[in-house]
């Protein structure tokens, strides 16, 4: 059973909700993937001729920016063979939890299943001191056509142990239920659609949870789900910040809050968003977000967003190293 989330926790710890370390994969062959574009309306087939080079430059700039804020970043090199155009988005196939649980996820695109490598886990353990206690392997669902693409499909309230998931071709309710049972979270399932009526491919493009805020694209939810999701977010004690379709289209929902330490401030939080998201956010939305965290870090990743259909949150697999 999930803990009682019926009243705000005034002693909520940032370290419970936010990780102070991430794993990222430097891409070896980034590019447009026609297979994933079938269910990802954010992807565009036209981009710069030197997209692979630009993607590496954007990646390295993002890593440098994170490290400058005191975030521990474990960089894993992608392998050139086989070619994996989406390897820069590792949070879809793996997650690292505070109790040492590592989860491997079933991926819809066959090309993306090639990204799963045991050496990634070993590198995280060696470089970040992460202690693996068990591996939950859900990849057998692929054979039955059921998928759950990590913290793309799941947006997690770690404090109250609630797992939010919008149903899509990449997010099967049955697998969400199994995940929730294995990790002891309460699932909140709903539908979410873009302005053309297509199912949003991942939950993390329309919902972001920080320590003190919940940013949600309520406009993407049907009326029947809107109040239910909002009520659940409010019971967590967070300030709910709503964004519209234009902000969603600009990756304003695809952010991640991380934990760090400052010599003057002590424990503090960094909200990471893309430069595209920063431009898309309405002034009031941005002001409320900035007030709900300690630092806002904006990084430009336009090549990843255009051809890959994912932004900064998709590039980072959180590593919760426990206590």
Protein backbone atom coordinates (compact mmCIF):
# COMPACT_ATOMS: atom_id res chain seq x y z
CA UNK A 1 0.00 0.00 0.00
CA UNK A 2 1.17 3.56 -0.71
CA UNK A 3 1.59 5.88 2.28
CA UNK A 4 -1.28 8.16 3.17
CA UNK A 5 -1.14 11.26 0.95
CA UNK A 6 -4.28 12.95 2.24
CA UNK A 7 -2.48 15.90 3.80
CA UNK A 8 0.63 17.91 2.96
CA UNK A 9 3.89 16.89 4.61
CA UNK A 10 5.49 20.09 5.88
CA UNK A 11 8.72 18.18 6.49
CA UNK A 12 8.94 16.83 2.97
CA UNK A 13 12.60 16.23 2.10
CA UNK A 14 14.01 17.39 -1.23
CA UNK A 15 16.32 14.40 -1.21
CA UNK A 16 13.33 12.05 -1.23
CA UNK A 17 11.88 13.52 -4.41
CA UNK A 18 15.04 14.68 -6.16
CA UNK A 19 18.20 12.78 -7.03
CA UNK A 20 21.65 14.36 -6.72
CA UNK A 21 23.09 12.24 -9.53
CA UNK A 22 22.15 11.27 -13.09
CA UNK A 23 23.34 8.86 -15.75
CA UNK A 24 23.61 10.16 -19.30
CA UNK A 25 24.65 8.49 -22.57
CA UNK A 26 26.83 10.42 -25.01
CA UNK A 27 25.35 9.59 -28.44
CA UNK A 28 27.47 7.93 -31.10
CA UNK A 29 24.93 8.03 -33.94
CA UNK A 30 22.10 10.40 -33.03
CA UNK A 31 19.51 10.94 -35.74
CA UNK A 32 15.88 10.85 -36.78
CA UNK A 33 14.22 7.50 -36.06
CA UNK A 34 11.26 6.83 -38.35
CA UNK A 35 10.18 3.90 -36.17
CA UNK A 36 9.65 6.02 -33.03
CA UNK A 37 8.15 8.91 -35.02
CA UNK A 38 5.02 6.81 -35.59
CA UNK A 39 3.92 7.51 -32.01
CA UNK A 40 5.90 10.69 -31.21
CA UNK A 41 4.33 13.81 -32.70
CA UNK A 42 7.16 15.98 -31.34
CA UNK A 43 9.65 14.51 -33.83
CA UNK A 44 10.43 16.30 -37.08
CA UNK A 45 12.17 14.52 -39.95
CA UNK A 46 14.04 17.59 -41.18
CA UNK A 47 17.08 18.82 -39.29
CA UNK A 48 20.66 19.98 -39.78
CA UNK A 49 22.91 17.88 -42.02
CA UNK A 50 25.45 17.60 -39.20
CA UNK A 51 22.85 16.54 -36.63
CA UNK A 52 25.02 13.83 -35.06
CA UNK A 53 27.85 16.30 -34.41
CA UNK A 54 25.48 18.94 -33.09
CA UNK A 55 23.85 16.40 -30.77
CA UNK A 56 27.21 15.57 -29.19
CA UNK A 57 27.96 19.26 -28.73
CA UNK A 58 24.57 19.86 -27.10
CA UNK A 59 25.06 16.81 -24.91
CA UNK A 60 28.49 17.92 -23.69
CA UNK A 61 27.15 21.41 -22.99
CA UNK A 62 24.34 19.96 -20.91
CA UNK A 63 26.73 17.77 -18.89
CA UNK A 64 29.02 20.74 -18.24
CA UNK A 65 26.09 22.89 -17.11
CA UNK A 66 24.84 20.19 -14.72
CA UNK A 67 28.28 19.66 -13.20
CA UNK A 68 28.70 23.42 -12.75
CA UNK A 69 25.64 23.26 -10.46
CA UNK A 70 27.13 20.44 -8.41
CA UNK A 71 25.11 17.62 -9.95
CA UNK A 72 27.02 14.32 -10.18
CA UNK A 73 26.86 13.10 -13.79
CA UNK A 74 27.92 9.62 -14.87
CA UNK A 75 28.57 9.77 -18.62
CA UNK A 76 28.39 6.45 -20.47
CA UNK A 77 29.68 6.29 -24.03
CA UNK A 78 27.27 4.90 -26.62
CA UNK A 79 28.69 2.15 -28.83
CA UNK A 80 28.89 2.84 -32.57
CA UNK A 81 27.69 -0.63 -33.46
CA UNK A 82 24.83 -1.36 -33.53
CA UNK A 83 23.54 2.09 -34.46
CA UNK A 84 21.18 3.46 -31.78
CA UNK A 85 19.77 6.84 -32.85
CA UNK A 86 17.92 7.40 -29.54
CA UNK A 87 20.63 6.28 -27.11
CA UNK A 88 20.80 9.81 -25.70
CA UNK A 89 17.42 9.17 -23.99
CA UNK A 90 18.34 6.41 -21.45
CA UNK A 91 15.60 7.16 -18.93
CA UNK A 92 13.19 5.19 -21.12
CA UNK A 93 14.88 1.83 -20.60
CA UNK A 94 16.32 1.98 -17.07
CA UNK A 95 15.69 3.51 -13.64
CA UNK A 96 17.78 3.48 -10.46
CA UNK A 97 15.93 3.60 -7.13
CA UNK A 98 17.03 4.52 -3.60
CA UNK A 99 16.71 0.97 -2.23
CA UNK A 100 19.10 -0.38 -4.88
CA UNK A 101 16.39 -1.57 -7.25
CA UNK A 102 17.20 -1.27 -10.95
CA UNK A 103 14.28 -1.61 -13.36
CA UNK A 104 14.64 -2.61 -17.02
CA UNK A 105 11.70 -1.56 -19.19
CA UNK A 106 9.91 -2.95 -22.26
CA UNK A 107 10.40 -0.65 -25.25
CA UNK A 108 7.98 -0.32 -28.14
CA UNK A 109 10.56 0.36 -30.87
CA UNK A 110 12.70 -2.65 -31.70
CA UNK A 111 15.59 -0.32 -32.51
CA UNK A 112 15.52 1.06 -28.97
CA UNK A 113 15.83 -2.34 -27.30
CA UNK A 114 19.45 -2.37 -28.44
CA UNK A 115 20.19 0.39 -25.91
CA UNK A 116 19.95 -1.97 -22.92
CA UNK A 117 23.48 -2.89 -21.85
CA UNK A 118 24.67 -4.44 -18.59
CA UNK A 119 27.85 -2.37 -18.70
CA UNK A 120 25.73 0.75 -18.18
CA UNK A 121 24.63 -0.56 -14.77
CA UNK A 122 28.20 -1.55 -13.91
CA UNK A 123 29.49 1.92 -14.85
CA UNK A 124 26.89 3.67 -12.70
CA UNK A 125 27.75 1.41 -9.77
CA UNK A 126 31.47 2.07 -10.13
CA UNK A 127 31.36 5.82 -10.77
CA UNK A 128 28.50 6.87 -8.50
CA UNK A 129 28.84 4.31 -5.73
CA UNK A 130 25.38 2.94 -6.48
CA UNK A 131 24.71 -0.41 -4.79
CA UNK A 132 22.44 -2.73 -6.79
CA UNK A 133 20.21 -4.85 -4.54
CA UNK A 134 17.93 -6.34 -7.20
CA UNK A 135 17.00 -6.03 -10.87
CA UNK A 136 13.33 -5.98 -11.89
CA UNK A 137 13.22 -7.03 -15.53
CA UNK A 138 9.95 -6.18 -17.28
CA UNK A 139 11.26 -6.66 -20.81
CA UNK A 140 9.39 -9.95 -21.31
CA UNK A 141 6.26 -7.85 -21.96
CA UNK A 142 7.70 -6.89 -25.35
CA UNK A 143 6.82 -10.33 -26.72
CA UNK A 144 3.15 -9.66 -25.93
CA UNK A 145 3.17 -6.13 -27.32
CA UNK A 146 2.95 -4.43 -23.92
CA UNK A 147 5.29 -1.55 -23.14
CA UNK A 148 6.34 0.81 -20.33
CA UNK A 149 9.09 3.23 -21.21
CA UNK A 150 10.65 4.09 -17.88
CA UNK A 151 10.36 7.57 -16.46
CA UNK A 152 9.05 8.68 -19.82
CA UNK A 153 5.91 6.63 -19.21
CA UNK A 154 5.98 7.17 -15.45
CA UNK A 155 6.21 10.43 -13.52
CA UNK A 156 6.88 9.54 -9.90
CA UNK A 157 5.97 11.14 -6.62
CA UNK A 158 8.65 9.44 -4.53
CA UNK A 159 7.55 11.10 -1.27
CA UNK A 160 3.98 9.78 -1.36
CA UNK A 161 4.82 6.83 -3.62
CA UNK A 162 2.39 7.66 -6.41
CA UNK A 163 3.10 6.73 -10.04
CA UNK A 164 1.39 8.90 -12.66
CA UNK A 165 1.02 7.46 -16.16
CA UNK A 166 -0.90 8.50 -19.26
CA UNK A 167 -2.04 5.53 -21.32
CA UNK A 168 -0.53 5.39 -24.80
CA UNK A 169 0.88 2.85 -27.27
CA UNK A 170 4.06 3.04 -25.20
CA UNK A 171 2.40 2.79 -21.77
CA UNK A 172 0.29 -0.29 -21.07
CA UNK A 173 -1.90 -0.24 -17.93
CA UNK A 174 -1.07 -3.88 -17.14
CA UNK A 175 2.65 -3.14 -16.99
CA UNK A 176 2.07 0.00 -14.92
CA UNK A 177 0.15 -2.13 -12.43
CA UNK A 178 2.94 -4.71 -12.24
CA UNK A 179 5.57 -1.99 -11.81
CA UNK A 180 3.52 -0.37 -9.04
CA UNK A 181 3.13 -3.69 -7.26
CA UNK A 182 6.85 -4.48 -7.49
CA UNK A 183 7.95 -1.07 -6.20
CA UNK A 184 4.99 -0.41 -3.88
CA UNK A 185 3.60 2.73 -5.49
CA UNK A 186 -0.05 3.64 -6.03
CA UNK A 187 -0.75 4.05 -9.77
CA UNK A 188 -2.76 6.96 -11.16
CA UNK A 189 -3.69 6.21 -14.77
CA UNK A 190 -5.27 8.68 -17.17
CA UNK A 191 -5.45 9.75 -20.81
CA UNK A 192 -3.63 12.73 -22.29
CA UNK A 193 -3.81 14.02 -25.87
CA UNK A 194 -2.20 16.70 -27.96
CA UNK A 195 -4.28 19.43 -29.58
CA UNK A 196 -4.79 17.24 -32.68
CA UNK A 197 -6.33 14.51 -30.51
CA UNK A 198 -3.42 12.04 -30.65
CA UNK A 199 -2.35 10.29 -27.46
CA UNK A 200 0.74 11.86 -25.93
CA UNK A 201 3.52 9.33 -26.25
CA UNK A 202 4.99 9.88 -22.78
CA UNK A 203 3.72 11.24 -19.48
CA UNK A 204 6.85 13.31 -18.89
CA UNK A 205 6.00 15.73 -21.69
CA UNK A 206 2.91 16.93 -19.82
CA UNK A 207 3.75 16.45 -16.12
CA UNK A 208 6.74 17.35 -13.95
CA UNK A 209 6.95 16.89 -10.18
CA UNK A 210 9.39 18.82 -8.04
CA UNK A 211 9.72 18.96 -4.30
CA UNK A 212 7.28 21.85 -3.91
CA UNK A 213 5.51 22.07 -7.28
CA UNK A 214 3.58 19.99 -9.79
CA UNK A 215 3.55 21.34 -13.33
CA UNK A 216 0.78 19.79 -15.45
CA UNK A 217 -0.66 20.38 -18.90
CA UNK A 218 -4.26 20.08 -17.78
CA UNK A 219 -5.44 21.11 -21.24
CA UNK A 220 -4.25 17.74 -22.54
CA UNK A 221 -6.51 15.81 -20.15
CA UNK A 222 -10.13 14.90 -20.82
CA UNK A 223 -12.57 16.52 -18.43
CA UNK A 224 -13.19 13.21 -16.68
CA UNK A 225 -9.52 12.82 -15.77
CA UNK A 226 -8.66 16.47 -15.15
CA UNK A 227 -10.10 16.86 -11.67
CA UNK A 228 -8.99 13.40 -10.55
CA UNK A 229 -5.36 14.06 -11.53
CA UNK A 230 -5.36 17.56 -10.10
CA UNK A 231 -6.84 16.37 -6.80
CA UNK A 232 -4.13 13.71 -6.55
CA UNK A 233 -1.42 16.29 -7.20
CA UNK A 234 -2.89 18.63 -4.58
CA UNK A 235 -2.94 15.93 -1.89
CA UNK A 236 0.82 15.79 -2.22
CA UNK A 237 1.01 19.31 -0.81
CA UNK A 238 2.62 20.80 -3.92
CA UNK A 239 1.70 24.00 -5.69
CA UNK A 240 -0.03 23.01 -8.94
CA UNK A 241 1.09 25.05 -11.96
CA UNK A 242 -0.95 24.54 -15.11
CA UNK A 243 0.37 25.01 -18.64
CA UNK A 244 -1.40 25.05 -22.00
CA UNK A 245 -0.88 23.33 -25.32
CA UNK A 246 1.56 25.93 -26.66
CA UNK A 247 3.80 25.50 -23.62
CA UNK A 248 3.50 21.72 -23.86
CA UNK A 249 4.48 21.83 -27.55
CA UNK A 250 7.60 23.74 -26.53
CA UNK A 251 8.73 20.96 -24.13
CA UNK A 252 7.75 23.02 -21.08
CA UNK A 253 6.50 19.85 -19.37
CA UNK A 254 9.77 17.99 -19.97
CA UNK A 255 11.88 19.23 -17.07
CA UNK A 256 13.58 17.65 -14.07
CA UNK A 257 14.38 18.98 -10.61
CA UNK A 258 17.63 17.71 -9.10
CA UNK A 259 19.29 18.08 -5.71
CA UNK A 260 22.64 19.71 -5.03
CA UNK A 261 24.55 21.44 -2.25
CA UNK A 262 25.66 25.05 -2.06
CA UNK A 263 28.27 26.35 0.35
CA UNK A 264 26.11 29.32 1.25
CA UNK A 265 22.64 27.77 1.01
CA UNK A 266 23.28 24.16 1.99
CA UNK A 267 20.91 21.63 0.42
CA UNK A 268 19.18 23.15 -2.59
CA UNK A 269 17.37 22.24 -5.78
CA UNK A 270 18.05 22.89 -9.45
CA UNK A 271 15.23 22.81 -11.99
CA UNK A 272 16.64 21.80 -15.38
CA UNK A 273 14.76 22.83 -18.51
CA UNK A 274 15.67 23.42 -22.14
CA UNK A 275 16.07 26.84 -23.73
CA UNK A 276 13.04 25.95 -25.88
CA UNK A 277 10.95 25.31 -22.77
CA UNK A 278 12.08 28.57 -21.21
CA UNK A 279 10.91 30.51 -24.27
CA UNK A 280 7.60 28.60 -24.38
CA UNK A 281 6.66 29.22 -20.74
CA UNK A 282 4.25 32.03 -20.06
CA UNK A 283 5.74 34.69 -17.73
CA UNK A 284 3.43 33.75 -14.87
CA UNK A 285 4.21 30.03 -15.21
CA UNK A 286 7.94 30.70 -15.19
CA UNK A 287 7.73 33.05 -12.23
CA UNK A 288 5.83 30.48 -10.18
CA UNK A 289 8.28 27.73 -11.12
CA UNK A 290 11.29 29.87 -10.27
CA UNK A 291 9.75 30.71 -6.88
CA UNK A 292 9.15 27.01 -6.13
CA UNK A 293 12.78 25.91 -6.56
CA UNK A 294 16.21 27.37 -5.76
CA UNK A 295 17.85 27.62 -9.20
CA UNK A 296 16.61 27.34 -12.78
CA UNK A 297 19.12 25.93 -15.26
CA UNK A 298 18.31 26.39 -18.96
CA UNK A 299 20.29 24.42 -21.56
CA UNK A 300 19.92 24.47 -25.37
CA UNK A 301 19.23 21.06 -26.96
CA UNK A 302 17.37 21.98 -30.19
CA UNK A 303 18.76 19.12 -32.28
CA UNK A 304 17.63 16.53 -29.76
CA UNK A 305 14.20 18.15 -29.55
CA UNK A 306 13.67 18.48 -33.30
CA UNK A 307 14.85 15.10 -34.56
CA UNK A 308 14.50 13.04 -31.39
CA UNK A 309 11.26 14.49 -30.05
CA UNK A 310 12.64 14.58 -26.52
CA UNK A 311 14.17 17.25 -24.31
CA UNK A 312 16.42 17.51 -21.26
CA UNK A 313 14.35 15.33 -18.91
CA UNK A 314 14.57 12.45 -21.40
CA UNK A 315 18.37 12.76 -21.46
CA UNK A 316 18.79 12.13 -17.72
CA UNK A 317 18.25 8.87 -15.84
CA UNK A 318 18.12 9.79 -12.17
CA UNK A 319 20.29 7.78 -9.80
CA UNK A 320 18.90 7.76 -6.26
CA UNK A 321 21.86 6.72 -4.19
CA UNK A 322 19.96 6.28 -0.93
CA UNK A 323 21.34 7.22 2.46
